[in-house]
CSV table of C-alpha atoms and ligand atoms in Angstrom, one decimal:
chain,number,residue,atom,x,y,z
U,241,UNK,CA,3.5,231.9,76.9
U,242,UNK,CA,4.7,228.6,77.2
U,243,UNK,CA,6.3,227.0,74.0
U,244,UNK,CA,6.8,223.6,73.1
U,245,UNK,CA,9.7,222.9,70.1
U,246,UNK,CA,10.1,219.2,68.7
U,247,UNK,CA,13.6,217.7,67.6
U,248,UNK,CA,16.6,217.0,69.3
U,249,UNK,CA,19.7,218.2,67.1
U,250,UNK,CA,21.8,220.8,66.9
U,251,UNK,CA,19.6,222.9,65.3
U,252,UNK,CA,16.5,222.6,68.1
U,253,UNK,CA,19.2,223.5,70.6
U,254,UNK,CA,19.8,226.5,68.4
U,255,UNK,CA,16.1,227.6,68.5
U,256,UNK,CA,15.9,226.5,72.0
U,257,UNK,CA,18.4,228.5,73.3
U,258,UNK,CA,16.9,231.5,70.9
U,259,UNK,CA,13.4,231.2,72.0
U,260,UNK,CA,14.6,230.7,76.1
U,261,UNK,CA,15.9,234.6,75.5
U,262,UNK,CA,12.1,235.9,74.7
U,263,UNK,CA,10.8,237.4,77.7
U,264,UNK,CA,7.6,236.2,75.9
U,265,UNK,CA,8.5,232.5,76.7
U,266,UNK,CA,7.3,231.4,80.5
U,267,UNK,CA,8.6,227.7,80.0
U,268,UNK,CA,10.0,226.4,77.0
U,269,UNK,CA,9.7,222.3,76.9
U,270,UNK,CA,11.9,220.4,74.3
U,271,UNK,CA,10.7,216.8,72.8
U,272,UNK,CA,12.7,215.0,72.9
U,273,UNK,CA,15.3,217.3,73.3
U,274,UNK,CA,19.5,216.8,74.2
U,275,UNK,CA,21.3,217.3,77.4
U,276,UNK,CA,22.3,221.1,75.6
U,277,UNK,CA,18.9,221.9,75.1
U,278,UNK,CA,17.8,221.0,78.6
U,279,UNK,CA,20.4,224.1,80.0
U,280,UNK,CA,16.9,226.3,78.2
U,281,UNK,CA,14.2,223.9,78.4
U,282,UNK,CA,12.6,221.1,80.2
U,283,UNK,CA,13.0,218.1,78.4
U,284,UNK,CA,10.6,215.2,77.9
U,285,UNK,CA,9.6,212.1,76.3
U,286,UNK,CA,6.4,212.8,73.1
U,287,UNK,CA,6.1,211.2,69.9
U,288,UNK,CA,5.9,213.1,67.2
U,289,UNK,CA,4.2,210.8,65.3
U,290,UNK,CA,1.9,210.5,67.8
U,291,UNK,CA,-0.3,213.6,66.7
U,292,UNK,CA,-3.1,212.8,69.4
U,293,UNK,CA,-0.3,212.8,72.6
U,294,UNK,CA,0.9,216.0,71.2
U,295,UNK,CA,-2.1,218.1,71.2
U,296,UNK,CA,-3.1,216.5,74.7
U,297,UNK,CA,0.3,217.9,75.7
U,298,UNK,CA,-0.5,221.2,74.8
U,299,UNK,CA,-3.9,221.4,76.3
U,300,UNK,CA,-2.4,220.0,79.3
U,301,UNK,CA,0.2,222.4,79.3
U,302,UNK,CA,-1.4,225.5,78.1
U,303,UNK,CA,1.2,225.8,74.9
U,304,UNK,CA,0.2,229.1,72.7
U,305,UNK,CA,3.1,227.7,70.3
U,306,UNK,CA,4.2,224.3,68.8
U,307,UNK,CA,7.7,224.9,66.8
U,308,UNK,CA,8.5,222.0,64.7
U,309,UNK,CA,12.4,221.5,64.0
U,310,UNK,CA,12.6,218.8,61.5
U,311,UNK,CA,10.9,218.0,58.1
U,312,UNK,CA,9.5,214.2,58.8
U,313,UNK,CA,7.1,215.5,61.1
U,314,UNK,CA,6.1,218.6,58.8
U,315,UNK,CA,5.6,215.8,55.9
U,316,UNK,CA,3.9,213.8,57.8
U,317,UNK,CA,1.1,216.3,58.6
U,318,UNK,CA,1.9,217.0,62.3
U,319,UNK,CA,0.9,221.2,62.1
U,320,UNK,CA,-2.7,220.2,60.2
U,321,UNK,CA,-3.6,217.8,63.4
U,322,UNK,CA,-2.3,220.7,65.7
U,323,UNK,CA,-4.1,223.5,63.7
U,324,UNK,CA,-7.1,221.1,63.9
U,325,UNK,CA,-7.1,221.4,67.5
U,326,UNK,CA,-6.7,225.4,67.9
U,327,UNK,CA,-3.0,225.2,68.7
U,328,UNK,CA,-0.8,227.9,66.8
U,329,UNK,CA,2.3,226.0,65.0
U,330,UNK,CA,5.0,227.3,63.7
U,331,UNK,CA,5.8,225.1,60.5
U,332,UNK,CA,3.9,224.3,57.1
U,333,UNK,CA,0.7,221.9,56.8
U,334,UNK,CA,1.3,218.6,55.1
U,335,UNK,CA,0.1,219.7,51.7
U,336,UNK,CA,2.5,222.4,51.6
U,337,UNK,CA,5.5,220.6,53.0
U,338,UNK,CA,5.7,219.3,50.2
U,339,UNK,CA,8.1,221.5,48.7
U,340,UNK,CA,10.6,219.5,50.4
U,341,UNK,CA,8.7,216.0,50.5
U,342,UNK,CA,8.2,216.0,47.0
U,343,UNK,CA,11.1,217.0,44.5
U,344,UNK,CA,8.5,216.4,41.3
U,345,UNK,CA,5.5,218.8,43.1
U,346,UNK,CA,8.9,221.3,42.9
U,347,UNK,CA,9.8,221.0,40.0
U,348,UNK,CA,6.3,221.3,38.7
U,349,UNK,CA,5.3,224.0,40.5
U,350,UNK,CA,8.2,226.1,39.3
U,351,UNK,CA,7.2,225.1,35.9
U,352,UNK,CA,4.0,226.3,37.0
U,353,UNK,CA,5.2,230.1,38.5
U,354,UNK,CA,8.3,230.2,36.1
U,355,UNK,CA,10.5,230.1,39.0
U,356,UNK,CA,14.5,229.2,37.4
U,357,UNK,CA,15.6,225.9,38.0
U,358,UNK,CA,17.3,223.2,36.4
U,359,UNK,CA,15.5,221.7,33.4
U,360,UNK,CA,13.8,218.6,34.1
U,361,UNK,CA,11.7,214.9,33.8
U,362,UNK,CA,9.9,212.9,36.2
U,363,UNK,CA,9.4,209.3,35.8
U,364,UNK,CA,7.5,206.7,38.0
U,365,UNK,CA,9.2,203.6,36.3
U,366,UNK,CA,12.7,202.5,35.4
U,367,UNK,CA,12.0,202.6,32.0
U,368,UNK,CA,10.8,205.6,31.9
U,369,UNK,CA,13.6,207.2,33.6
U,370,UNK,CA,16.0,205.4,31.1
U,371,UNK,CA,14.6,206.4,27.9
U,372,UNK,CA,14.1,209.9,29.7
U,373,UNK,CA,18.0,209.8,30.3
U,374,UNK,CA,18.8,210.2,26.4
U,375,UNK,CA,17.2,214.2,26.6
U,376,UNK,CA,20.3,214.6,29.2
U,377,UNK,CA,24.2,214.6,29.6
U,378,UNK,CA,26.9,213.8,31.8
U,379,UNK,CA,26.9,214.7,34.4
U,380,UNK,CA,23.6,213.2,35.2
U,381,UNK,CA,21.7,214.3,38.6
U,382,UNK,CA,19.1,211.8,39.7
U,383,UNK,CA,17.1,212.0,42.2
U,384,UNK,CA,14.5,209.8,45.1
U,385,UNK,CA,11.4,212.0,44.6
U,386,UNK,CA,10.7,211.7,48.3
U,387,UNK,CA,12.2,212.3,51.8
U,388,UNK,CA,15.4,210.2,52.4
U,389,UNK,CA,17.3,211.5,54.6
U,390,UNK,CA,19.5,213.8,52.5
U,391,UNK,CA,20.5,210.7,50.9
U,392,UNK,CA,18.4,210.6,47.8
U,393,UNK,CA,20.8,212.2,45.1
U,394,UNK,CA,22.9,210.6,42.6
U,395,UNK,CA,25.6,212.3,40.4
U,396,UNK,CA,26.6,210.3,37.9
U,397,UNK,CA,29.5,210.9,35.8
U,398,UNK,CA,28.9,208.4,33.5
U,399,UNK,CA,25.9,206.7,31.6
U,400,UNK,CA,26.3,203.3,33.2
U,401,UNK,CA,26.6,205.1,36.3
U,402,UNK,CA,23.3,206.7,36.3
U,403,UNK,CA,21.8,203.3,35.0
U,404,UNK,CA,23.1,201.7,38.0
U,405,UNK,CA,22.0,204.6,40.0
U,406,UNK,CA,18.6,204.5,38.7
U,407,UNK,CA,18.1,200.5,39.2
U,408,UNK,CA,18.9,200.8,42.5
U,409,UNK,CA,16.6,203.1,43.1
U,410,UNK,CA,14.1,201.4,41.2
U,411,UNK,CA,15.0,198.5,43.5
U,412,UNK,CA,14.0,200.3,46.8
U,413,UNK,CA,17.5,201.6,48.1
U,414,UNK,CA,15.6,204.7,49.3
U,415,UNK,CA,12.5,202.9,49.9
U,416,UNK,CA,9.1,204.7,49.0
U,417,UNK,CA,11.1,208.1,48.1
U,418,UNK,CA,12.5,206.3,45.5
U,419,UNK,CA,8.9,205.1,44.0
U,420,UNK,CA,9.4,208.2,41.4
U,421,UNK,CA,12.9,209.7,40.2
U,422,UNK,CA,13.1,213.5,38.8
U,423,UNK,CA,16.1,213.5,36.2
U,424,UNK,CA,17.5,217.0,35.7
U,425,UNK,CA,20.2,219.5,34.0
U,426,UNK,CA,23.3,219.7,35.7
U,427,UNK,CA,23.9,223.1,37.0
U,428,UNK,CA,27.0,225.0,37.2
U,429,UNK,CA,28.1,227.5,39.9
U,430,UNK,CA,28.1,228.4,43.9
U,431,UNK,CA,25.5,227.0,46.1
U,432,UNK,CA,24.4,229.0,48.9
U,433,UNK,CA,21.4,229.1,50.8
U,434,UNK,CA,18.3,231.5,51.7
U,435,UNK,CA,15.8,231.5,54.4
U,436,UNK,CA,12.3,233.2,54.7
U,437,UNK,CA,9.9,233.2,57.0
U,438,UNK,CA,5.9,233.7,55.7
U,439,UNK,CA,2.7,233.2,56.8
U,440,UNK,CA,1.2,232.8,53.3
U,441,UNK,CA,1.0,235.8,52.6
U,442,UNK,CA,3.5,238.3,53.7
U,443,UNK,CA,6.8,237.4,53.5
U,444,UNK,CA,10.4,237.9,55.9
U,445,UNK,CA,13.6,237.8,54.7
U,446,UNK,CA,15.8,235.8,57.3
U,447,UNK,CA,19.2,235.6,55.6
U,448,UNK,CA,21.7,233.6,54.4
U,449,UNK,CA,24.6,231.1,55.0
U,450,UNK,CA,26.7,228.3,53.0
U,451,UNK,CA,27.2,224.9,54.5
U,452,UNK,CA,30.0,222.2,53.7
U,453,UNK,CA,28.3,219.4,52.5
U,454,UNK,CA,31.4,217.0,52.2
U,455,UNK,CA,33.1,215.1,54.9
U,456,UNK,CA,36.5,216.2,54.0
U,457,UNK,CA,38.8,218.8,53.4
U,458,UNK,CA,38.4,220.7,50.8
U,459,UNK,CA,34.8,219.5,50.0
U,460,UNK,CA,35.8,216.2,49.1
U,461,UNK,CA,34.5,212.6,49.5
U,462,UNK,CA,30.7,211.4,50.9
U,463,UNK,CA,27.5,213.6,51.3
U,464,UNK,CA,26.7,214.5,55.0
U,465,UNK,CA,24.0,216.3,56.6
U,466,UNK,CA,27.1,219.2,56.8
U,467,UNK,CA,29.8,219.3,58.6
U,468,UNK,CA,29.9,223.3,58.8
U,469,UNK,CA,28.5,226.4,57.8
U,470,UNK,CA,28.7,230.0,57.9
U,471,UNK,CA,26.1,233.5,58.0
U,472,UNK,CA,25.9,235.6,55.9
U,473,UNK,CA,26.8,234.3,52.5
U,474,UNK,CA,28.6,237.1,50.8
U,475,UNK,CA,28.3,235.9,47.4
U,476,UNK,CA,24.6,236.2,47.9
U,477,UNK,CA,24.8,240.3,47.2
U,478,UNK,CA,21.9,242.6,48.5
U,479,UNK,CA,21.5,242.7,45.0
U,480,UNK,CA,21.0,238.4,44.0
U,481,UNK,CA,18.8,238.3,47.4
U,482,UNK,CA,16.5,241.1,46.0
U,483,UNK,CA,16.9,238.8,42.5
U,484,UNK,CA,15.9,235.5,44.6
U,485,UNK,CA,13.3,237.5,46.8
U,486,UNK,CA,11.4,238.8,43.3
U,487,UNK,CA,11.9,235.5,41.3
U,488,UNK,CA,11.9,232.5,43.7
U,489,UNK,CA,10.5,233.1,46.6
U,490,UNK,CA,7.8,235.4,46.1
U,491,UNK,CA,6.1,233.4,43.5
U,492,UNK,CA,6.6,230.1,45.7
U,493,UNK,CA,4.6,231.9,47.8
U,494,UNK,CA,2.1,233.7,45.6
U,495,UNK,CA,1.7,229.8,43.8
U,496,UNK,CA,1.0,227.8,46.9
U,497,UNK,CA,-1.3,230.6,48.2
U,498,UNK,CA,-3.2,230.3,44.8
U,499,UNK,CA,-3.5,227.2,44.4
U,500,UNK,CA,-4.8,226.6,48.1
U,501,UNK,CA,-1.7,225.3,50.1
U,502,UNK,CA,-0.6,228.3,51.5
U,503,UNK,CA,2.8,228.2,53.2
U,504,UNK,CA,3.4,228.9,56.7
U,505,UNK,CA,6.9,228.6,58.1
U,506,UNK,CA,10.5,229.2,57.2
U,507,UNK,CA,10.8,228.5,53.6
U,508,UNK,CA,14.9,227.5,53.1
U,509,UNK,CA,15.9,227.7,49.6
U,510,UNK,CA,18.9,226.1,48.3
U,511,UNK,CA,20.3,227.9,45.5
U,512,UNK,CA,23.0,227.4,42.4
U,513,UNK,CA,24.2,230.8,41.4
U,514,UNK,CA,25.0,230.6,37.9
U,515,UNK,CA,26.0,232.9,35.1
U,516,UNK,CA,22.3,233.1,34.4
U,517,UNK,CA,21.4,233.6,38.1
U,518,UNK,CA,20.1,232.7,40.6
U,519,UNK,CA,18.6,229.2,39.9
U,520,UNK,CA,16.6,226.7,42.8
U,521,UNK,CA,18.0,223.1,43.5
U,522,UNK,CA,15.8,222.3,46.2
U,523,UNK,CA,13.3,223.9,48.8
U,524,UNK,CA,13.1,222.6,52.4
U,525,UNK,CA,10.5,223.3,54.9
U,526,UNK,CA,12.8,223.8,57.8
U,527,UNK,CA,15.7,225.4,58.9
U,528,UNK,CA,19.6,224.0,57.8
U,529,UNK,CA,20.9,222.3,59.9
U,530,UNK,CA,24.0,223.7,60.7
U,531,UNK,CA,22.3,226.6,59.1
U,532,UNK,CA,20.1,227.4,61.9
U,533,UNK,CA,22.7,227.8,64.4
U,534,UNK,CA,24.8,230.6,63.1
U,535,UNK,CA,21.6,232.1,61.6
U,536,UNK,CA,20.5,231.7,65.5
U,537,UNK,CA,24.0,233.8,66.8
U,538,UNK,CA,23.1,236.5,64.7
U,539,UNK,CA,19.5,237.1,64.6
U,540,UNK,CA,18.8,240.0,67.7
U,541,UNK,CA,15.2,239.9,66.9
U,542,UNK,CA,13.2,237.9,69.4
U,543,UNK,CA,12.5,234.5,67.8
U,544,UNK,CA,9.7,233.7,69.7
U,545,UNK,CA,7.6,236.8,68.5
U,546,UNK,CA,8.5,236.1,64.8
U,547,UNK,CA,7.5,232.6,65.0
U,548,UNK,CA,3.9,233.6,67.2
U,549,UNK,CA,3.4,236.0,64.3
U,550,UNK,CA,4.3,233.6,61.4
U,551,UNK,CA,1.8,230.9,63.1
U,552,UNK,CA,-0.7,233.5,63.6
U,553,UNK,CA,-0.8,234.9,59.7
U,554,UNK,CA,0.7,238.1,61.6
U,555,UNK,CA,3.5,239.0,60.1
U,556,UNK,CA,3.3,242.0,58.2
U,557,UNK,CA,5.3,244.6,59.6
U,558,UNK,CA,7.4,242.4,61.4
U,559,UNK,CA,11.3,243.0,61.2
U,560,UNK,CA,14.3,240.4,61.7
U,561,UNK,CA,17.5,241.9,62.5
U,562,UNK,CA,20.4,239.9,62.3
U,563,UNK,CA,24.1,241.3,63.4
U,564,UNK,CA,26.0,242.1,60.4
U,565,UNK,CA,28.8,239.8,62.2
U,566,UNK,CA,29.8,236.9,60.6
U,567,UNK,CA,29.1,233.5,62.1
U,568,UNK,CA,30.7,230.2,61.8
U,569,UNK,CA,29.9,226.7,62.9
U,570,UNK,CA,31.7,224.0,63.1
U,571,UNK,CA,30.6,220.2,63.1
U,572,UNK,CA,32.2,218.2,65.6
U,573,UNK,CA,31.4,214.8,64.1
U,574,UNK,CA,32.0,210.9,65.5
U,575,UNK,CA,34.2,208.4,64.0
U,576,UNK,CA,32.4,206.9,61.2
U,577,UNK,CA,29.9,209.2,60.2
U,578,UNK,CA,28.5,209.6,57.8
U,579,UNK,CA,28.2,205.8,57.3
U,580,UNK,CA,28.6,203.9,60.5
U,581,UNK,CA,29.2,206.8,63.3
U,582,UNK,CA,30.7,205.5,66.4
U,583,UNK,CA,28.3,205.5,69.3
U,584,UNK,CA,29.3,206.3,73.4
U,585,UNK,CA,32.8,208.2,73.2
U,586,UNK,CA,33.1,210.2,75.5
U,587,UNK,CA,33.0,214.4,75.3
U,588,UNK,CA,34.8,216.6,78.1
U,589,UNK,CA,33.8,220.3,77.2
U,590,UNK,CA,36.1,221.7,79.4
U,591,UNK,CA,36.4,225.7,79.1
U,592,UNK,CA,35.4,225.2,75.5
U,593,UNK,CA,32.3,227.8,75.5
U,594,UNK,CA,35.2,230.5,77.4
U,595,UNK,CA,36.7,230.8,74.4
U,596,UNK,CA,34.3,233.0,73.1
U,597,UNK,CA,31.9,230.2,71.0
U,598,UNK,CA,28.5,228.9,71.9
U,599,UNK,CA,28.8,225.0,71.8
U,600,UNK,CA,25.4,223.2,70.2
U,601,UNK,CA,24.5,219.7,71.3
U,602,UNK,CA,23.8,217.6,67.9
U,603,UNK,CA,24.1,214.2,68.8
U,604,UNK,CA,25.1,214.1,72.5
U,605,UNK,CA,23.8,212.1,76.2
U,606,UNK,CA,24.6,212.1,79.4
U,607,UNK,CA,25.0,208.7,81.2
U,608,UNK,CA,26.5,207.9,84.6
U,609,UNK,CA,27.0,211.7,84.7
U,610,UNK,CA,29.5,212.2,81.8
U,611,UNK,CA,28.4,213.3,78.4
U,612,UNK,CA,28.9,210.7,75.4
U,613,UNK,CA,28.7,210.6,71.5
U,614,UNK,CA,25.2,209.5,70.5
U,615,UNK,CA,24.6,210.3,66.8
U,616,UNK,CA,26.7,211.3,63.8
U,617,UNK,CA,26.9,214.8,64.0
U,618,UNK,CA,27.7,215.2,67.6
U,619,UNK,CA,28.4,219.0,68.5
U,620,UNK,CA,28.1,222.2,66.8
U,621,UNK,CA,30.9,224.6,67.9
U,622,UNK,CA,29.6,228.3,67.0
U,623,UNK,CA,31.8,231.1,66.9
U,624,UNK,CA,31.4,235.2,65.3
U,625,UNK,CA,33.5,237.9,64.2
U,626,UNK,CA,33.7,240.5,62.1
U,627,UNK,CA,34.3,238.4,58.8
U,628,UNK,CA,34.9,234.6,58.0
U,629,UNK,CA,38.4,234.6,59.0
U,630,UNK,CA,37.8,236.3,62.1
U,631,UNK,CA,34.9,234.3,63.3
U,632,UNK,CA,36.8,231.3,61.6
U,633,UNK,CA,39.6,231.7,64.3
U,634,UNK,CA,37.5,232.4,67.2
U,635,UNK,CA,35.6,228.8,66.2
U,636,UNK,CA,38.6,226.7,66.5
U,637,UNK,CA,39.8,228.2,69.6
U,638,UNK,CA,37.4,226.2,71.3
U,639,UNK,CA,37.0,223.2,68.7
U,640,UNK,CA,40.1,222.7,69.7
U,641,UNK,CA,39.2,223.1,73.6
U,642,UNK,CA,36.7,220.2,73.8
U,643,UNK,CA,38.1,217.0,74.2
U,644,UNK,CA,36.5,214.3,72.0
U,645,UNK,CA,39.0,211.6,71.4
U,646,UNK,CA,36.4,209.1,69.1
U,647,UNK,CA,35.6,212.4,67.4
U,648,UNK,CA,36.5,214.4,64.3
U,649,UNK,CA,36.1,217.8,62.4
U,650,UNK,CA,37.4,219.6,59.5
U,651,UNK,CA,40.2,221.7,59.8
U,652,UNK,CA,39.0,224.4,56.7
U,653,UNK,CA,35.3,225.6,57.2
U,654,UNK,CA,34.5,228.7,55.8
U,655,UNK,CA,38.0,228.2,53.3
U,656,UNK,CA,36.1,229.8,50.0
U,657,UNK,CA,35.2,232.9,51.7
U,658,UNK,CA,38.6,233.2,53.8
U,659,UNK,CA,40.3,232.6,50.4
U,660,UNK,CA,38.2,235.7,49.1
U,661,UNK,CA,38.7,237.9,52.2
U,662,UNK,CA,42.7,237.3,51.3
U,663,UNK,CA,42.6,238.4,47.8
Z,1500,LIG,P1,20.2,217.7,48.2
Z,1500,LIG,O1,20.5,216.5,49.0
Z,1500,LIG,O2,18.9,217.8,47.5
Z,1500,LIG,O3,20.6,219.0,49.0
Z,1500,LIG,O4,21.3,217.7,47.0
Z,1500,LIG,C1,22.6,217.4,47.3
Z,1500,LIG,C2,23.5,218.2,46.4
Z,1500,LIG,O5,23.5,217.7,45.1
Z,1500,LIG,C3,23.2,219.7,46.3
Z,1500,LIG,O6,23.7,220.3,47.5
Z,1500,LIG,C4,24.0,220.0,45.1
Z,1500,LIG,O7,25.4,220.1,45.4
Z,1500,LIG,C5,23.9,218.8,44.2
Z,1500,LIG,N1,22.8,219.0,43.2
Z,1500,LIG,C6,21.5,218.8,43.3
Z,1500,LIG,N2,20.9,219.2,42.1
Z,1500,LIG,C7,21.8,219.6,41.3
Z,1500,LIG,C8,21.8,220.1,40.0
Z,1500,LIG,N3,20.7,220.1,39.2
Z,1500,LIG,N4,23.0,220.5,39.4
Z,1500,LIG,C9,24.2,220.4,40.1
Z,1500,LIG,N5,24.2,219.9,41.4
Z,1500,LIG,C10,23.1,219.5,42.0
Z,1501,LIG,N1,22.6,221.4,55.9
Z,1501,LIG,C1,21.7,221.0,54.9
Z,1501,LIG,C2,20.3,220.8,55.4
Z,1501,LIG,O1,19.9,221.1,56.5
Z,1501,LIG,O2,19.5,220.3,54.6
């Protein structure tokens, strides 16, 4: 079949790359995709906001599968126009993406399914949301209801703090996301992440990881997209997955199902683990990103026939098998990021791949044949062994094989669990 897969970061390189290995896939085509992705797949130029030139695509080019990559698209209703015209999609309709375009609908439904999560207000005014700030204490988490950008939390340490925080985003720093603010209970413990893959109805476990939010060492400074990540998440037991499985996802799913917005996709919950339990921060309606691509090393399922299924309401019965290797990825960012990245340095690879890691393209293009910096996150340098520390060392064997001078990483991804393999 021919697939067509929509994005152009390091996690569409990661699916690309997946999907390329189906003997299912004929010809894979990437849009926009990056000079990694176009090793798997032939690249080309479609807006995705442009549902109308995307379905022609596909009829054009015979696509049995449309694999959306990132969450804009999703929100903006991209799978209903597709599904409208007979093409399968892997990724959920607009109503149900909301789960990640709307933190309120979240919160509400979990109210809804008693799903754990932190307690909770919404409010659609500034005043509101300060006279709803005296039910609260520090620290105070805030939050733009809608998409923006990963940007659109505050936590505020002190009162005036969040007063300031709310006022600006009262003021439009996050633009229409911030028309509506959900105010909630700060929430102790480890944050790791789950991911499952369902058709609405049945459901597919597809694993776990932790990311490394921060810019710095030791998790410190500014919010970023992540800067690194690692599969499986230990601290997420058999036993807390079979806990999140019965009490977070399965009623997500069962609730949008009832309630006529069934869920088609990969559901990705982020998760505090308290001394309560398991408890839901957030949902998004795609893959991590860098989740996906050491989710990606290890799955030896083939990708494309899990994602057919999933489109097709298909997928009971249907197994993923992951390697019970660890992997780790690291995020190769450019001077700058997050706030003002440094476009156009230039990236010699070298013999980086050689040393045993697949190397992601984030943020990268080529022009006048060399390859050069052309986002924030620039490269994703995957590695596995048989724990964190292993896979850990094979990693920065070739981190530190590329040469990319206007370019930084952290030195310490993976340092909780490498502390805990130590003990
Ligand atoms: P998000 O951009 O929604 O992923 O949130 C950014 C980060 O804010 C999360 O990864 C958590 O570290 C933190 N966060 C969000 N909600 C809470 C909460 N209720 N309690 C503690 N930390 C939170
Ligand atoms: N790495 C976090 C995210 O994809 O939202």
């Amino acid at each position: 079949m021919n697939v067509l897969l929509l994005g152009s970061g390091g996690r569409e390189h990661a699916l690309a790359w997946k999907l390329a290995q189906s003997p299912k896939v004929t010809q894979l085509y990437a849009a926009p995709g990056n000079p990694g992705m176009a090793e798997c797949a032939k690249c080309l130029a479609l807006d995705a906001g442009d549902h109308g030139a995307v379905a022609t695509f596909c009829e054009a080019n015979s696509i049995a599968l449309v694999v959306i990559g990132p969450e804009a698209p999703l929100v903006d209703g991209l799978a209903d126009s597709l599904r409208e015209n007979d093409i399968a999609v892997f990724g959920p309709s607009k109503a149900a993406a909301q789960l990640e375009g709307s933190k309120g609908f979240t919160k509400d439904l979990c109210m809804r399914a008693d799903i754990p999560t932190a307690k909770y207000v919404r409010a659609d005014t500034l005043e509101a949301a300060i006279s709803a700030l005296d039910g609260f204490s520090a620290p105070f988490v805030l939050k733009a209801d809608g998409l923006a950008a990963g940007k659109g939390v505050v936590i505020a340490e002190k009162k005036e703090e969040a007063l300031a925080a709310l006022q600006g985003i009262f003021a439009g720093e996050f633009g229409e996301a911030g028309a509506s603010v959900v105010i909630e209970e700060f929430l102790e413990g480890e944050e790791a992440s789950f991911f499952a893959i369902t058709d609405g109805t049945n459901i597919l476990p597809f694993g776990s990881a932790q990311d490394h939010k921060r810019v710095g060492e030791g998790d410190t400074g500014p919010n970023t997209g992540g800067m690194g990540a690692y599969s499986p998440a230990p601290v997420l037991t058999p036993e807390l997955q079979s806990t999140v499985m019965a009490q977070i996802i399965e009623p997500t799913v069962e609730a949008m199902r009832a309630e006529g917005m069934p869920y088609s996709g990969v559901l990705y919950a982020g998760l505090m683990l308290t001394s309560e339990g398991p408890k839901l921060i957030e949902y998004n309606c795609r893959f991590g990103d860098p989740e996906c691509q050491v989710l990606m090393m290890r799955l030896e399922s083939d990708l494309a026939e899990i994602m057919l299924a999933c489109a097709s309401g298909e997928l009971a019965g249907v197994e993923a098998k992951f390697s019970k290797n660890t992997a780790l990825t690291v995020v190769m960012a450019a001077n700058g990021y997050p706030a003002t990245p440094e476009k156009g340095g230039v990236i010699d690879l070298g013999k980086a791949e050689a040393e045993g890691a697949k190397i992601f393209h984030a943020g990268t293009k080529t022009q006048d044949g060399k390859l050069i910096a052309n986002g924030g996150r620039v490269l994703n340098v995957t590695g596995m062994g048989s724990n964190v520390s292993e896979a850990q060392a094979t990693t920065y064997k070739a981190v530190k094989a590329v040469d990319f001078p206007s370019g930084f990483y952290r030195s310490d991804i993976g340092w909780r669990e490498v502390a805990r393999e130590k003990a």
